[in-house]
Amino acid sequence: MKIRHSLVALLSVFALGSVVSVDAVAAVQRASAKKVAAPAKSVAKAGKPAKGGKLAAAAPARSGGKVVAQRDRGHARFHAAAPVAQRAAFAPAVSEIDQEGNPLLHSAAFMIADQATGNVLLEKNSDAVLPIASITKLMTAMVVLDARLNLGEILTIGQEDVDTLRGSSSHVPVGTDLTREDMLRLALMSSENRAASSLARHYPGGLPAFVAAMNRKAASLGLRETRFSDSTGLNSANVSSARDLVKMVSAASRYPLIREFSTTANYVVSLNGRQRQFNNTNALVSSPDWQIGVSKTGFINESGKCLVMQAWLLNKPMIIVLLDSFGRFTRVADAQRVKRWLESAAVQQKVAANGRGPST
């Protein structure tokens, strides 16, 4: 009899485990984490912190002062309490939605905006100035294309293009000859640092002139919190804010080649006679559930995981900027949360009635 009871209990445990969602587990972990004091991470020049990502129309005006944005390691400090009846009726949503109906995003800074109107739908720490890593390559591409350089010209990867700052690896060996077009494609699609470095080095005037052109372009787009020091994003001095990056992604979306190259799922290149397939660093470009116009990921230790996209949601071009996400999958999970949130009926009504923000 004892054996039978034990077997039933064991089967119950397995059955329960099979229906608990990843988000539900995450919710339990967050609840437990509140009992442990963790050092907060400071974010320079942040906008006013909120309990969660707020619909912009309901958010108070910014004071203009510096505010410290606090988050636990990997989780923005959101308050996600929900009524017991609501939790019982719709348990999977508990870990995604706060009391005000806004998504619980785990990126330290973010902004979601309607590109067509400039209306800001959701934001947190959107003025915080942060390293942006390989998001830089969107500006690199715009500067290359603005110069109207010959895309068919053969460029060579040199020893100067090897990353000596961080020692990162590359699939493009020194001595590789590729067209400027393929260098641009690999920089945008696979975030190849040597390709981005070569593009800047082969610019008229070399790297110094290229970086100067990047900063001039940023100024012309009204990016007040954006500075560039290299073409790759390996340098942590390449900084911007979520608010600025909404404008930058919007500008990048006007370049057909940036739209094409940044959303190509994979591409085969001949490297010194050998065929090699390169893949996009953003897996969402391959998803049938997403219609993405521009995509770029980024990561260095100082920036955390970053993701920017222009994507069609609610039959509108939306710009999603997610900065300083902790963990391998957080930025993609946050993007999925934004999509589900935007597609909910209640939010569609709010989007139609509310929103504010600068023109992008």
CSV table of C-alpha atoms in Angstrom, one decimal:
chain,number,residue,atom,x,y,z
A,1,MET,CA,0.0,0.0,0.0
A,2,LYS,CA,2.9,2.4,0.9
A,3,ILE,CA,4.5,1.6,-2.4
A,4,ARG,CA,1.3,2.5,-4.3
A,5,HIS,CA,0.9,5.8,-2.5
A,6,SER,CA,4.5,6.7,-3.2
A,7,LEU,CA,4.1,5.9,-6.9
A,8,VAL,CA,0.9,8.0,-7.1
A,9,ALA,CA,2.7,10.9,-5.4
A,10,LEU,CA,5.7,10.6,-7.8
A,11,LEU,CA,3.4,10.6,-10.8
A,12,SER,CA,1.7,13.7,-9.5
A,13,VAL,CA,5.0,15.5,-9.2
A,14,PHE,CA,5.8,14.7,-12.8
A,15,ALA,CA,2.4,15.7,-14.0
A,16,LEU,CA,2.7,19.0,-12.2
A,17,GLY,CA,6.1,19.7,-13.6
A,18,SER,CA,4.9,19.1,-17.1
A,19,VAL,CA,2.4,22.0,-17.0
A,20,VAL,CA,4.4,24.6,-15.1
A,21,SER,CA,5.5,27.2,-17.6
A,22,VAL,CA,9.0,28.8,-17.7
A,23,ASP,CA,7.5,32.1,-16.8
A,24,ALA,CA,5.7,30.7,-13.8
A,25,VAL,CA,9.0,29.3,-12.5
A,26,ALA,CA,10.6,32.7,-13.2
A,27,ALA,CA,7.8,34.3,-11.2
A,28,VAL,CA,8.6,32.1,-8.2
A,29,GLN,CA,12.3,32.8,-8.5
A,30,ARG,CA,11.6,36.5,-8.5
A,31,ALA,CA,9.4,36.2,-5.4
A,32,SER,CA,12.2,34.4,-3.7
A,33,ALA,CA,14.8,36.9,-4.8
A,34,LYS,CA,12.9,39.7,-3.0
A,35,LYS,CA,14.0,38.1,0.3
A,36,VAL,CA,17.7,38.5,-0.6
A,37,ALA,CA,19.3,41.9,-0.7
A,38,ALA,CA,21.3,42.2,-4.0
A,39,PRO,CA,23.6,45.1,-5.0
A,40,ALA,CA,21.9,47.4,-7.4
A,41,LYS,CA,23.4,48.4,-10.7
A,42,SER,CA,23.6,52.1,-11.4
A,43,VAL,CA,22.6,53.5,-14.8
A,44,ALA,CA,24.0,56.9,-15.7
A,45,LYS,CA,21.7,59.6,-16.8
A,46,ALA,CA,18.5,57.6,-16.5
A,47,GLY,CA,15.0,58.7,-17.0
A,48,LYS,CA,12.6,58.6,-14.0
A,49,PRO,CA,12.4,54.9,-12.9
A,50,ALA,CA,9.0,53.3,-12.9
A,51,LYS,CA,7.4,50.3,-11.2
A,52,GLY,CA,7.2,48.7,-14.6
A,53,GLY,CA,7.2,49.7,-18.2
A,54,LYS,CA,4.5,52.4,-18.3
A,55,LEU,CA,2.2,53.5,-21.1
A,56,ALA,CA,3.8,56.8,-22.0
A,57,ALA,CA,0.5,58.8,-21.7
A,58,ALA,CA,0.2,57.8,-18.1
A,59,ALA,CA,3.8,58.5,-17.2
A,60,PRO,CA,4.8,61.8,-15.4
A,61,ALA,CA,7.0,64.3,-17.2
A,62,ARG,CA,10.7,63.9,-16.7
A,63,SER,CA,12.4,66.2,-14.3
A,64,GLY,CA,15.6,66.3,-16.2
A,65,GLY,CA,17.7,65.3,-13.3
A,66,LYS,CA,19.8,62.2,-13.0
A,67,VAL,CA,18.1,59.2,-11.6
A,68,VAL,CA,19.6,55.9,-10.6
A,69,ALA,CA,17.9,53.0,-12.3
A,70,GLN,CA,18.0,49.9,-10.1
A,71,ARG,CA,17.6,46.3,-11.1
A,72,ASP,CA,18.4,43.0,-9.7
A,73,ARG,CA,20.9,41.0,-11.7
A,74,GLY,CA,18.9,40.0,-14.8
A,75,HIS,CA,15.6,41.5,-13.7
A,76,ALA,CA,14.4,45.1,-13.7
A,77,ARG,CA,12.7,46.0,-10.5
A,78,PHE,CA,9.0,45.6,-11.3
A,79,HIS,CA,6.1,45.0,-8.9
A,80,ALA,CA,4.1,42.1,-10.4
A,81,ALA,CA,1.5,41.4,-7.8
A,82,ALA,CA,-1.8,40.2,-9.2
A,83,PRO,CA,-5.2,39.4,-7.6
A,84,VAL,CA,-5.5,35.8,-6.5
A,85,ALA,CA,-8.6,35.2,-8.6
A,86,GLN,CA,-6.8,36.6,-11.7
A,87,ARG,CA,-3.8,34.3,-11.1
A,88,ALA,CA,-6.0,31.3,-10.8
A,89,ALA,CA,-7.9,32.2,-14.0
A,90,PHE,CA,-4.9,33.0,-16.1
A,91,ALA,CA,-1.8,31.7,-14.4
A,92,PRO,CA,0.6,31.9,-17.4
A,93,ALA,CA,0.3,35.7,-17.6
A,94,VAL,CA,1.2,36.3,-14.0
A,95,SER,CA,4.9,36.6,-14.7
A,96,GLU,CA,4.4,38.8,-17.8
A,97,ILE,CA,2.0,41.5,-16.7
A,98,ASP,CA,2.0,43.9,-13.8
A,99,GLN,CA,-0.9,45.4,-11.9
A,100,GLU,CA,-1.4,48.1,-14.5
A,101,GLY,CA,-1.4,45.6,-17.4
A,102,ASN,CA,2.0,46.4,-18.7
A,103,PRO,CA,4.6,43.7,-19.6
A,104,LEU,CA,7.3,42.8,-17.1
A,105,LEU,CA,10.4,43.3,-19.2
A,106,HIS,CA,13.8,42.2,-17.8
A,107,SER,CA,15.9,44.7,-19.8
A,108,ALA,CA,17.3,47.5,-17.8
A,109,ALA,CA,16.3,50.2,-20.3
A,110,PHE,CA,13.8,50.0,-23.2
A,111,MET,CA,11.5,51.9,-25.4
A,112,ILE,CA,8.7,50.7,-27.7
A,113,ALA,CA,7.4,53.3,-30.2
A,114,ASP,CA,5.1,53.5,-33.1
A,115,GLN,CA,7.4,54.5,-36.0
A,116,ALA,CA,4.6,56.1,-38.1
A,117,THR,CA,3.4,58.5,-35.4
A,118,GLY,CA,6.4,58.7,-33.1
A,119,ASN,CA,4.1,57.8,-30.2
A,120,VAL,CA,6.0,56.1,-27.3
A,121,LEU,CA,4.0,53.1,-26.1
A,122,LEU,CA,6.2,51.8,-23.4
A,123,GLU,CA,9.5,53.0,-21.9
A,124,LYS,CA,11.8,52.6,-18.9
A,125,ASN,CA,15.1,54.4,-18.3
A,126,SER,CA,14.8,55.5,-21.9
A,127,ASP,CA,17.3,58.4,-21.4
A,128,ALA,CA,19.9,56.3,-19.7
A,129,VAL,CA,23.2,56.6,-21.6
A,130,LEU,CA,24.6,53.1,-22.0
A,131,PRO,CA,27.2,51.2,-24.1
A,132,ILE,CA,25.5,49.8,-27.2
A,133,ALA,CA,28.0,47.3,-28.5
A,134,SER,CA,27.2,46.0,-32.0
A,135,ILE,CA,24.1,48.1,-32.3
A,136,THR,CA,26.8,50.5,-33.5
A,137,LYS,CA,26.9,48.6,-36.8
A,138,LEU,CA,23.7,50.1,-37.9
A,139,MET,CA,25.4,53.5,-38.0
A,140,THR,CA,28.4,51.9,-39.6
A,141,ALA,CA,26.2,50.7,-42.4
A,142,MET,CA,24.5,54.1,-42.9
A,143,VAL,CA,27.8,55.9,-43.1
A,144,VAL,CA,29.1,53.4,-45.7
A,145,LEU,CA,26.0,53.7,-47.8
A,146,ASP,CA,25.8,57.5,-47.5
A,147,ALA,CA,29.3,57.7,-49.0
A,148,ARG,CA,28.1,55.8,-52.1
A,149,LEU,CA,31.3,53.8,-52.2
A,150,ASN,CA,31.6,51.0,-54.8
A,151,LEU,CA,29.9,48.0,-53.2
A,152,GLY,CA,31.6,45.7,-55.7
A,153,GLU,CA,35.1,46.8,-54.7
A,154,ILE,CA,37.2,44.0,-53.1
A,155,LEU,CA,38.3,44.7,-49.6
A,156,THR,CA,40.9,42.6,-47.7
A,157,ILE,CA,40.7,41.7,-44.0
A,158,GLY,CA,44.0,42.9,-42.5
A,159,GLN,CA,45.8,42.3,-39.3
A,160,GLU,CA,44.6,45.8,-38.3
A,161,ASP,CA,41.0,44.3,-38.2
A,162,VAL,CA,41.8,41.7,-35.6
A,163,ASP,CA,40.2,42.5,-32.2
A,164,THR,CA,43.1,43.2,-29.8
A,165,LEU,CA,40.8,45.1,-27.3
A,166,ARG,CA,38.8,42.1,-26.2
A,167,GLY,CA,40.3,39.2,-28.1
A,168,SER,CA,37.0,38.2,-29.7
A,169,SER,CA,37.1,35.5,-32.3
A,170,SER,CA,36.0,35.7,-35.9
A,171,HIS,CA,35.0,33.4,-38.7
A,172,VAL,CA,36.7,35.7,-41.3
A,173,PRO,CA,40.4,35.0,-41.3
A,174,VAL,CA,43.1,37.6,-42.0
A,175,GLY,CA,43.8,37.8,-45.7
A,176,THR,CA,40.2,37.2,-46.8
A,177,ASP,CA,39.0,39.1,-49.8
A,178,LEU,CA,35.4,40.1,-50.0
A,179,THR,CA,33.4,42.7,-51.8
A,180,ARG,CA,32.3,45.8,-49.8
A,181,GLU,CA,28.7,44.5,-50.1
A,182,ASP,CA,29.5,41.2,-48.5
A,183,MET,CA,31.5,42.9,-45.7
A,184,LEU,CA,28.4,45.0,-45.0
A,185,ARG,CA,26.2,42.0,-45.1
A,186,LEU,CA,28.3,40.1,-42.6
A,187,ALA,CA,28.6,43.1,-40.3
A,188,LEU,CA,24.9,43.5,-40.2
A,189,MET,CA,23.7,39.9,-40.3
A,190,SER,CA,26.4,38.1,-38.3
A,191,SER,CA,27.8,41.0,-36.5
A,192,GLU,CA,31.3,40.2,-37.8
A,193,ASN,CA,33.7,42.7,-36.2
A,194,ARG,CA,36.5,42.3,-38.7
A,195,ALA,CA,34.1,43.1,-41.5
A,196,ALA,CA,32.9,46.3,-39.8
A,197,SER,CA,36.5,47.2,-39.1
A,198,SER,CA,37.5,46.7,-42.7
A,199,LEU,CA,34.6,48.9,-43.9
A,200,ALA,CA,35.9,51.8,-41.7
A,201,ARG,CA,39.5,51.2,-42.6
A,202,HIS,CA,38.7,51.4,-46.4
A,203,TYR,CA,36.7,54.6,-46.0
A,204,PRO,CA,38.3,57.7,-47.5
A,205,GLY,CA,40.5,59.0,-44.7
A,206,GLY,CA,40.5,55.7,-42.8
A,207,LEU,CA,39.1,55.0,-39.4
A,208,PRO,CA,39.4,58.5,-38.0
A,209,ALA,CA,37.5,60.0,-40.8
A,210,PHE,CA,34.9,57.2,-40.6
A,211,VAL,CA,34.3,57.8,-36.9
A,212,ALA,CA,34.0,61.5,-37.5
A,213,ALA,CA,31.4,60.7,-40.1
A,214,MET,CA,29.5,58.5,-37.7
A,215,ASN,CA,29.3,61.3,-35.1
A,216,ARG,CA,28.2,63.8,-37.8
A,217,LYS,CA,25.5,61.4,-38.9
A,218,ALA,CA,24.3,61.0,-35.3
A,219,ALA,CA,24.1,64.8,-34.8
A,220,SER,CA,22.2,65.2,-38.1
A,221,LEU,CA,19.6,62.7,-36.8
A,222,GLY,CA,19.2,64.5,-33.5
A,223,LEU,CA,20.8,61.8,-31.4
A,224,ARG,CA,21.9,63.9,-28.5
A,225,GLU,CA,23.1,61.1,-26.2
A,226,THR,CA,24.9,59.1,-28.9
A,227,ARG,CA,28.7,59.0,-29.3
A,228,PHE,CA,30.9,56.7,-31.4
A,229,SER,CA,34.6,55.8,-31.1
A,230,ASP,CA,34.8,52.8,-33.5
A,231,SER,CA,32.9,51.1,-36.2
A,232,THR,CA,32.4,47.7,-34.5
A,233,GLY,CA,31.0,48.5,-31.0
A,234,LEU,CA,33.8,46.7,-29.2
A,235,ASN,CA,34.7,50.0,-27.6
A,236,SER,CA,32.5,50.7,-24.6
A,237,ALA,CA,32.8,54.4,-25.4
A,238,ASN,CA,30.1,53.8,-28.1
A,239,VAL,CA,27.1,54.9,-26.2
A,240,SER,CA,23.5,55.9,-26.7
A,241,SER,CA,20.1,55.8,-25.1
A,242,ALA,CA,16.9,53.9,-25.9
A,243,ARG,CA,15.3,57.1,-27.0
A,244,ASP,CA,18.1,57.9,-29.4
A,245,LEU,CA,18.2,54.4,-30.7
A,246,VAL,CA,14.5,54.6,-31.7
A,247,LYS,CA,15.4,57.4,-34.0
A,248,MET,CA,18.5,55.6,-35.2
A,249,VAL,CA,16.6,52.4,-36.1
A,250,SER,CA,14.0,54.4,-37.8
A,251,ALA,CA,16.6,56.1,-39.9
A,252,ALA,CA,18.3,52.8,-40.7
A,253,SER,CA,15.0,51.4,-41.9
A,254,ARG,CA,15.0,53.8,-44.8
A,255,TYR,CA,18.0,52.0,-46.4
A,256,PRO,CA,16.8,49.0,-48.4
A,257,LEU,CA,20.2,47.2,-48.1
A,258,ILE,CA,20.1,47.6,-44.3
A,259,ARG,CA,16.6,46.1,-44.2
A,260,GLU,CA,17.7,43.2,-46.4
A,261,PHE,CA,21.1,42.4,-44.9
A,262,SER,CA,20.1,42.8,-41.2
A,263,THR,CA,17.1,40.4,-41.6
A,264,THR,CA,18.8,37.8,-43.8
A,265,ALA,CA,18.6,34.5,-41.9
A,266,ASN,CA,21.7,33.0,-43.3
A,267,TYR,CA,24.2,33.5,-46.1
A,268,VAL,CA,27.0,31.5,-47.7
A,269,VAL,CA,30.3,33.2,-48.4
A,270,SER,CA,33.4,31.9,-50.2
A,271,LEU,CA,36.3,32.4,-47.8
A,272,ASN,CA,39.6,31.8,-49.6
A,273,GLY,CA,38.0,29.1,-51.8
A,274,ARG,CA,36.0,27.5,-49.0
A,275,GLN,CA,32.2,27.9,-48.6
A,276,ARG,CA,31.0,29.0,-45.2
A,277,GLN,CA,27.5,29.7,-44.0
A,278,PHE,CA,26.9,32.7,-41.7
A,279,ASN,CA,23.8,33.0,-39.6
A,280,ASN,CA,21.9,35.9,-38.2
A,281,THR,CA,22.5,36.7,-34.6
A,282,ASN,CA,18.8,37.3,-34.0
A,283,ALA,CA,16.8,34.1,-34.3
A,284,LEU,CA,13.5,36.0,-34.5
A,285,VAL,CA,14.2,36.9,-38.2
A,286,SER,CA,13.5,33.2,-39.0
A,287,SER,CA,10.3,33.1,-37.1
A,288,PRO,CA,7.1,33.0,-39.1
A,289,ASP,CA,5.4,34.9,-36.2
A,290,TRP,CA,7.5,38.0,-36.8
A,291,GLN,CA,7.6,40.4,-39.7
A,292,ILE,CA,10.9,42.2,-39.1
A,293,GLY,CA,12.2,45.1,-41.2
A,294,VAL,CA,15.4,45.9,-39.3
A,295,SER,CA,17.3,43.9,-36.8
A,296,LYS,CA,20.5,44.2,-34.8
A,297,THR,CA,21.9,42.5,-31.7
A,298,GLY,CA,24.8,43.6,-29.5
A,299,PHE,CA,26.8,42.4,-26.6
A,300,ILE,CA,29.9,43.3,-24.6
A,301,ASN,CA,30.3,42.9,-20.9
A,302,GLU,CA,29.6,46.6,-20.3
A,303,SER,CA,26.4,46.7,-22.4
A,304,GLY,CA,24.8,43.5,-21.5
A,305,LYS,CA,22.6,41.8,-24.2
A,306,CYS,CA,21.0,44.3,-26.5
A,307,LEU,CA,18.4,44.1,-29.3
A,308,VAL,CA,16.8,46.6,-31.6
A,309,MET,CA,14.2,45.9,-34.2
A,310,GLN,CA,11.8,47.5,-36.5
A,311,ALA,CA,8.9,45.1,-36.7
A,312,TRP,CA,5.3,45.2,-38.0
A,313,LEU,CA,2.9,44.7,-35.1
A,314,LEU,CA,-0.8,45.6,-35.1
A,315,ASN,CA,-0.3,46.3,-38.8
A,316,LYS,CA,2.0,49.2,-37.9
A,317,PRO,CA,5.8,49.6,-38.0
A,318,MET,CA,6.9,49.4,-34.4
A,319,ILE,CA,10.4,50.1,-33.1
A,320,ILE,CA,11.6,47.9,-30.2
A,321,VAL,CA,14.8,48.9,-28.3
A,322,LEU,CA,15.9,46.6,-25.5
A,323,LEU,CA,19.2,47.4,-23.7
A,324,ASP,CA,21.3,45.8,-21.0
A,325,SER,CA,19.5,42.4,-20.7
A,326,PHE,CA,21.1,39.8,-18.4
A,327,GLY,CA,21.2,36.3,-19.6
A,328,ARG,CA,21.4,34.6,-22.9
A,329,PHE,CA,17.7,34.6,-23.8
A,330,THR,CA,16.3,37.6,-22.0
A,331,ARG,CA,16.3,40.1,-24.9
A,332,VAL,CA,14.4,37.6,-27.2
A,333,ALA,CA,12.0,36.7,-24.4
A,334,ASP,CA,11.4,40.5,-23.8
A,335,ALA,CA,10.7,41.0,-27.5
A,336,GLN,CA,8.1,38.2,-27.3
A,337,ARG,CA,6.5,39.7,-24.3
A,338,VAL,CA,6.2,43.0,-26.1
A,339,LYS,CA,4.6,41.3,-29.0
A,340,ARG,CA,2.0,39.4,-26.9
A,341,TRP,CA,1.3,42.6,-25.0
A,342,LEU,CA,0.7,44.7,-28.1
A,343,GLU,CA,-1.5,42.0,-29.6
A,344,SER,CA,-3.8,41.9,-26.5
A,345,ALA,CA,-7.2,43.5,-27.1
A,346,ALA,CA,-6.9,45.8,-24.1
A,347,VAL,CA,-3.6,47.2,-25.2
A,348,GLN,CA,-4.8,47.8,-28.7
A,349,GLN,CA,-7.5,50.1,-27.3
A,350,LYS,CA,-4.9,52.0,-25.3
A,351,VAL,CA,-2.6,52.3,-28.3
A,352,ALA,CA,-5.4,53.9,-30.2
A,353,ALA,CA,-6.2,56.3,-27.5
A,354,ASN,CA,-2.8,57.1,-25.9
A,355,GLY,CA,0.8,57.7,-26.5
A,356,ARG,CA,3.2,60.5,-26.9
A,357,GLY,CA,6.8,61.0,-28.0
A,358,PRO,CA,9.2,62.6,-30.4
A,359,SER,CA,9.0,62.1,-34.1
A,360,THR,CA,11.3,59.3,-35.2
